[in-house]
Amino acid sequence: DAGITQSPRHKVTETGTPVTLRCHQTENHRYMYWYRQDPGHGLRLIHYSYGVKDTDKGEVSDGYSVSRSKTEDFLLTLESATSSQTSVYFCAISEGDSPRGYTFGSGTRLTVV
Amino acid sequence: QKEVEQNSGPLSVPEGAIASLNCTYSDRGSQSFFWYRQYSGKSPELIMSIYSNGDKEDGRFTAQLNKASQYVSLLIRDSQPSDSATYLCAPYSGGGADGLTFGKGTHLIIQP
């Protein structure tokens, strides 16, 4: 996962509390993505960013917001965590329109109790 | 809605044999295709990419693409226990924001 780090790696939080996950890259890649991965559902796109302050929704964006104030940082916020948001969250980066695939971070395992 | 179909498995293959993983996709606009390997508890890792019809070989791995049939496959020769993982197929439809659509993956088990 060189060049992309996620924090925290593990978190347990209570229902109704806000939670922010951070993705940091040192590759200066334009595109950043947040996915969640759940058994039986695979990887599902939550939000993505195509530049500073340019973000858009993915297929499972309800209950999540994102921000990108710097090229290197992409934050995912759960405004009021619910048990259905218990999941593994992955950040990914890509250079842009070049079809070279994505590089993933190590993931954050979030448990909402 | 772009769909990517993979047999979830588990696919059990004896050590030393060829493992064959298959994937079909719905978006005819898909331009490139990627295979990711994901070990349990780890993040997906890119292992193969293929852009044009035919075969592409990289070590023990061969990716095969047939755009007319909307089919892509991954062959692993001389399978090793370390190949035991979930393999994700991901067509790319162009433009970083549209990006990759992931299949749910095939769980591969290599039996020693």
Coordinates of C-alpha atoms in Angstrom, one line a residue:
Chain A
D1 CA 0.0 0.0 0.0
A2 CA 2.9 2.3 -0.7
G3 CA 1.7 5.9 -1.2
I4 CA -1.7 5.5 0.4
T5 CA -2.6 5.2 4.0
Q6 CA -5.9 5.0 5.9
S7 CA -6.6 5.9 9.5
P8 CA -7.7 4.6 11.8
R9 CA -7.2 0.9 10.9
H10 CA -9.8 -0.2 13.4
K11 CA -12.6 1.6 15.2
V12 CA -15.5 0.7 17.4
T13 CA -18.1 3.4 17.8
E14 CA -21.6 3.8 19.2
T15 CA -24.8 4.2 17.2
G16 CA -25.6 7.8 16.6
T17 CA -22.1 9.2 16.9
P18 CA -20.2 10.9 14.0
V19 CA -17.2 9.1 12.6
T20 CA -14.5 10.4 10.2
L21 CA -12.2 8.1 8.3
R22 CA -9.1 9.5 6.6
C23 CA -7.3 8.6 3.4
H24 CA -3.9 10.1 2.7
Q25 CA -1.9 9.7 -0.5
T26 CA 1.5 10.8 -1.5
E27 CA 1.2 9.9 -5.2
N28 CA -0.4 13.2 -6.2
H29 CA -3.2 11.2 -8.0
R30 CA -6.2 13.1 -9.1
Y31 CA -8.9 10.5 -8.3
M32 CA -9.7 9.1 -4.9
Y33 CA -12.5 6.7 -4.0
W34 CA -14.2 5.3 -0.9
Y35 CA -15.6 1.8 -1.0
R36 CA -17.2 -0.4 1.5
Q37 CA -16.9 -4.2 1.4
D38 CA -19.4 -6.5 2.9
P39 CA -19.9 -10.3 2.6
G40 CA -22.2 -11.0 -0.3
H41 CA -22.0 -7.5 -1.7
G42 CA -18.4 -7.2 -2.7
L43 CA -16.9 -3.7 -3.1
R44 CA -19.4 -0.9 -3.4
L45 CA -18.6 2.7 -4.3
I46 CA -19.6 5.2 -1.7
H47 CA -18.2 8.5 -3.0
Y48 CA -15.4 9.6 -5.2
S49 CA -13.4 12.7 -5.9
Y50 CA -11.9 13.9 -9.2
G51 CA -10.1 16.9 -7.7
V52 CA -9.9 19.3 -4.8
K53 CA -13.4 20.1 -3.7
D54 CA -14.8 18.0 -6.6
T55 CA -16.7 15.0 -5.3
D56 CA -19.7 13.0 -6.4
K57 CA -21.8 10.1 -5.1
G58 CA -21.5 6.5 -5.7
E59 CA -24.1 3.7 -5.5
V60 CA -24.3 3.6 -1.7
S61 CA -23.8 7.2 -0.6
D62 CA -26.8 7.6 1.8
G63 CA -25.6 8.4 5.3
Y64 CA -22.1 9.4 4.2
S65 CA -20.4 12.6 3.2
V66 CA -16.9 13.4 2.0
S67 CA -14.5 16.2 1.7
R68 CA -11.4 16.9 -0.2
S69 CA -9.7 20.1 0.7
K70 CA -6.2 19.0 -0.4
T71 CA -5.1 16.7 -3.2
E72 CA -3.6 14.3 -0.7
D73 CA -6.5 13.9 1.7
F74 CA -10.0 12.5 1.2
L75 CA -12.2 12.2 4.3
L76 CA -15.3 10.1 4.7
T77 CA -17.7 11.1 7.4
L78 CA -20.6 9.1 8.8
E79 CA -22.8 11.8 10.2
S80 CA -24.7 9.5 12.6
A81 CA -23.3 6.0 12.6
T82 CA -25.8 3.1 12.3
S83 CA -25.2 -0.6 12.7
S84 CA -25.7 -1.1 9.0
Q85 CA -22.6 0.9 8.4
T86 CA -20.5 -1.7 10.2
S87 CA -18.1 -2.7 7.4
V88 CA -14.6 -2.6 6.0
Y89 CA -13.9 0.7 4.3
F90 CA -11.3 0.9 1.6
C91 CA -9.8 4.0 0.0
A92 CA -8.4 3.8 -3.5
I93 CA -6.5 6.2 -5.8
S94 CA -6.0 6.4 -9.5
E95 CA -4.0 8.6 -11.8
G96 CA -6.9 9.7 -13.9
D97 CA -8.2 8.7 -17.2
S98 CA -5.3 6.4 -17.8
P99 CA -6.6 2.8 -17.5
R100 CA -4.1 1.5 -15.0
G101 CA -6.4 0.3 -12.3
Y102 CA -6.6 1.5 -8.7
T103 CA -4.3 1.2 -5.8
F104 CA -6.0 0.4 -2.5
G105 CA -5.3 1.4 1.0
S106 CA -5.1 -1.1 3.8
G107 CA -8.6 -0.5 4.9
T108 CA -10.5 0.5 8.0
R109 CA -12.6 -2.0 9.9
L110 CA -15.5 -0.1 11.5
T111 CA -17.8 -1.6 14.0
V112 CA -20.9 0.3 15.1
V113 CA -22.4 -1.0 18.3
Chain B
Q1 CA -26.5 -0.5 -14.1
K2 CA -23.2 -2.1 -15.0
E3 CA -23.0 -5.8 -13.9
V4 CA -20.0 -8.0 -13.4
E5 CA -20.7 -11.7 -12.7
Q6 CA -18.3 -14.1 -11.1
N7 CA -18.8 -17.6 -9.7
S8 CA -18.4 -17.0 -5.9
G9 CA -17.0 -20.4 -5.3
P10 CA -15.2 -21.7 -3.4
L11 CA -13.3 -23.1 -6.3
S12 CA -11.0 -25.9 -5.1
V13 CA -7.9 -26.8 -7.2
P14 CA -5.1 -29.2 -6.4
E15 CA -1.6 -27.8 -6.0
G16 CA 0.2 -27.8 -9.3
A17 CA -2.9 -27.7 -11.4
I18 CA -4.4 -24.9 -13.5
A19 CA -7.0 -22.7 -11.8
S20 CA -9.5 -21.1 -14.2
L21 CA -11.4 -18.1 -13.0
N22 CA -14.2 -16.6 -15.2
C23 CA -16.0 -13.3 -15.4
T24 CA -18.7 -11.8 -17.6
Y25 CA -19.7 -8.2 -17.8
S26 CA -22.6 -6.2 -19.1
D27 CA -21.1 -2.9 -20.2
R28 CA -20.0 -3.1 -23.9
G29 CA -18.2 0.2 -23.4
S30 CA -15.7 -1.4 -21.1
Q31 CA -12.2 -0.7 -22.4
S32 CA -9.8 -2.4 -20.0
F33 CA -10.0 -5.2 -17.6
F34 CA -8.3 -5.8 -14.3
W35 CA -7.9 -8.7 -12.0
Y36 CA -7.3 -8.2 -8.3
R37 CA -6.3 -10.7 -5.7
Q38 CA -7.5 -10.2 -2.1
Y39 CA -6.2 -12.3 0.8
S40 CA -8.5 -12.6 3.8
G41 CA -8.4 -9.5 5.9
K42 CA -6.2 -7.6 3.3
S43 CA -6.9 -5.0 0.6
P44 CA -7.3 -5.9 -3.1
E45 CA -4.0 -6.0 -5.0
L46 CA -3.8 -5.5 -8.8
I47 CA -2.3 -8.6 -10.4
M48 CA -3.2 -8.4 -14.1
S49 CA -4.6 -6.0 -16.7
I50 CA -5.7 -6.7 -20.2
Y51 CA -6.8 -4.2 -22.8
S52 CA -7.3 -6.0 -26.1
N53 CA -8.8 -9.3 -27.2
G54 CA -6.7 -12.4 -26.8
D55 CA -4.3 -13.6 -24.2
K56 CA -1.8 -11.8 -22.0
E57 CA 0.7 -13.7 -20.0
D58 CA 2.7 -12.6 -16.9
G59 CA 4.6 -15.4 -15.1
R60 CA 2.1 -18.0 -14.0
F61 CA -0.9 -15.8 -14.8
T62 CA -2.7 -15.5 -18.1
A63 CA -5.6 -13.2 -18.7
Q64 CA -7.9 -13.9 -21.6
L65 CA -10.3 -11.4 -23.1
N66 CA -13.2 -11.8 -25.6
K67 CA -15.0 -8.5 -26.0
A68 CA -17.6 -9.9 -28.4
S69 CA -18.7 -12.4 -25.8
Q70 CA -18.1 -9.9 -22.9
Y71 CA -16.0 -12.5 -21.2
V72 CA -12.7 -12.3 -19.4
S73 CA -10.8 -15.0 -17.6
L74 CA -7.7 -15.6 -15.5
L75 CA -5.7 -18.7 -15.6
I76 CA -3.2 -19.6 -12.9
R77 CA -0.7 -22.3 -13.9
D78 CA 1.1 -24.5 -11.4
S79 CA -1.2 -23.3 -8.6
Q80 CA 0.4 -22.8 -5.2
P81 CA -1.2 -22.7 -1.7
S82 CA -0.2 -19.0 -1.7
D83 CA -2.6 -18.5 -4.5
S84 CA -5.5 -19.2 -2.2
A85 CA -7.4 -15.9 -2.1
T86 CA -10.5 -14.2 -3.5
Y87 CA -10.0 -12.9 -7.1
L88 CA -12.0 -9.8 -8.2
C89 CA -12.7 -9.0 -11.8
A90 CA -13.0 -5.3 -12.6
P91 CA -13.9 -3.9 -16.1
Y92 CA -13.0 -0.3 -16.6
S93 CA -15.3 1.9 -18.6
G94 CA -13.1 5.0 -19.1
G95 CA -12.8 8.2 -17.2
G96 CA -11.5 8.0 -13.7
A97 CA -14.8 9.0 -12.2
D98 CA -16.7 6.2 -13.8
G99 CA -13.9 3.9 -13.2
L100 CA -14.0 0.3 -12.2
T101 CA -16.9 -1.9 -11.5
F102 CA -16.0 -4.8 -9.3
G103 CA -17.4 -8.3 -9.4
K104 CA -18.1 -10.0 -6.0
G105 CA -15.1 -12.2 -6.5
T106 CA -14.3 -15.9 -6.7
H107 CA -12.9 -17.6 -3.6
L108 CA -10.0 -19.9 -4.8
I109 CA -8.6 -22.6 -2.6
I110 CA -5.5 -24.5 -3.6
Q111 CA -5.3 -27.8 -1.9
P112 CA -1.8 -29.0 -1.0

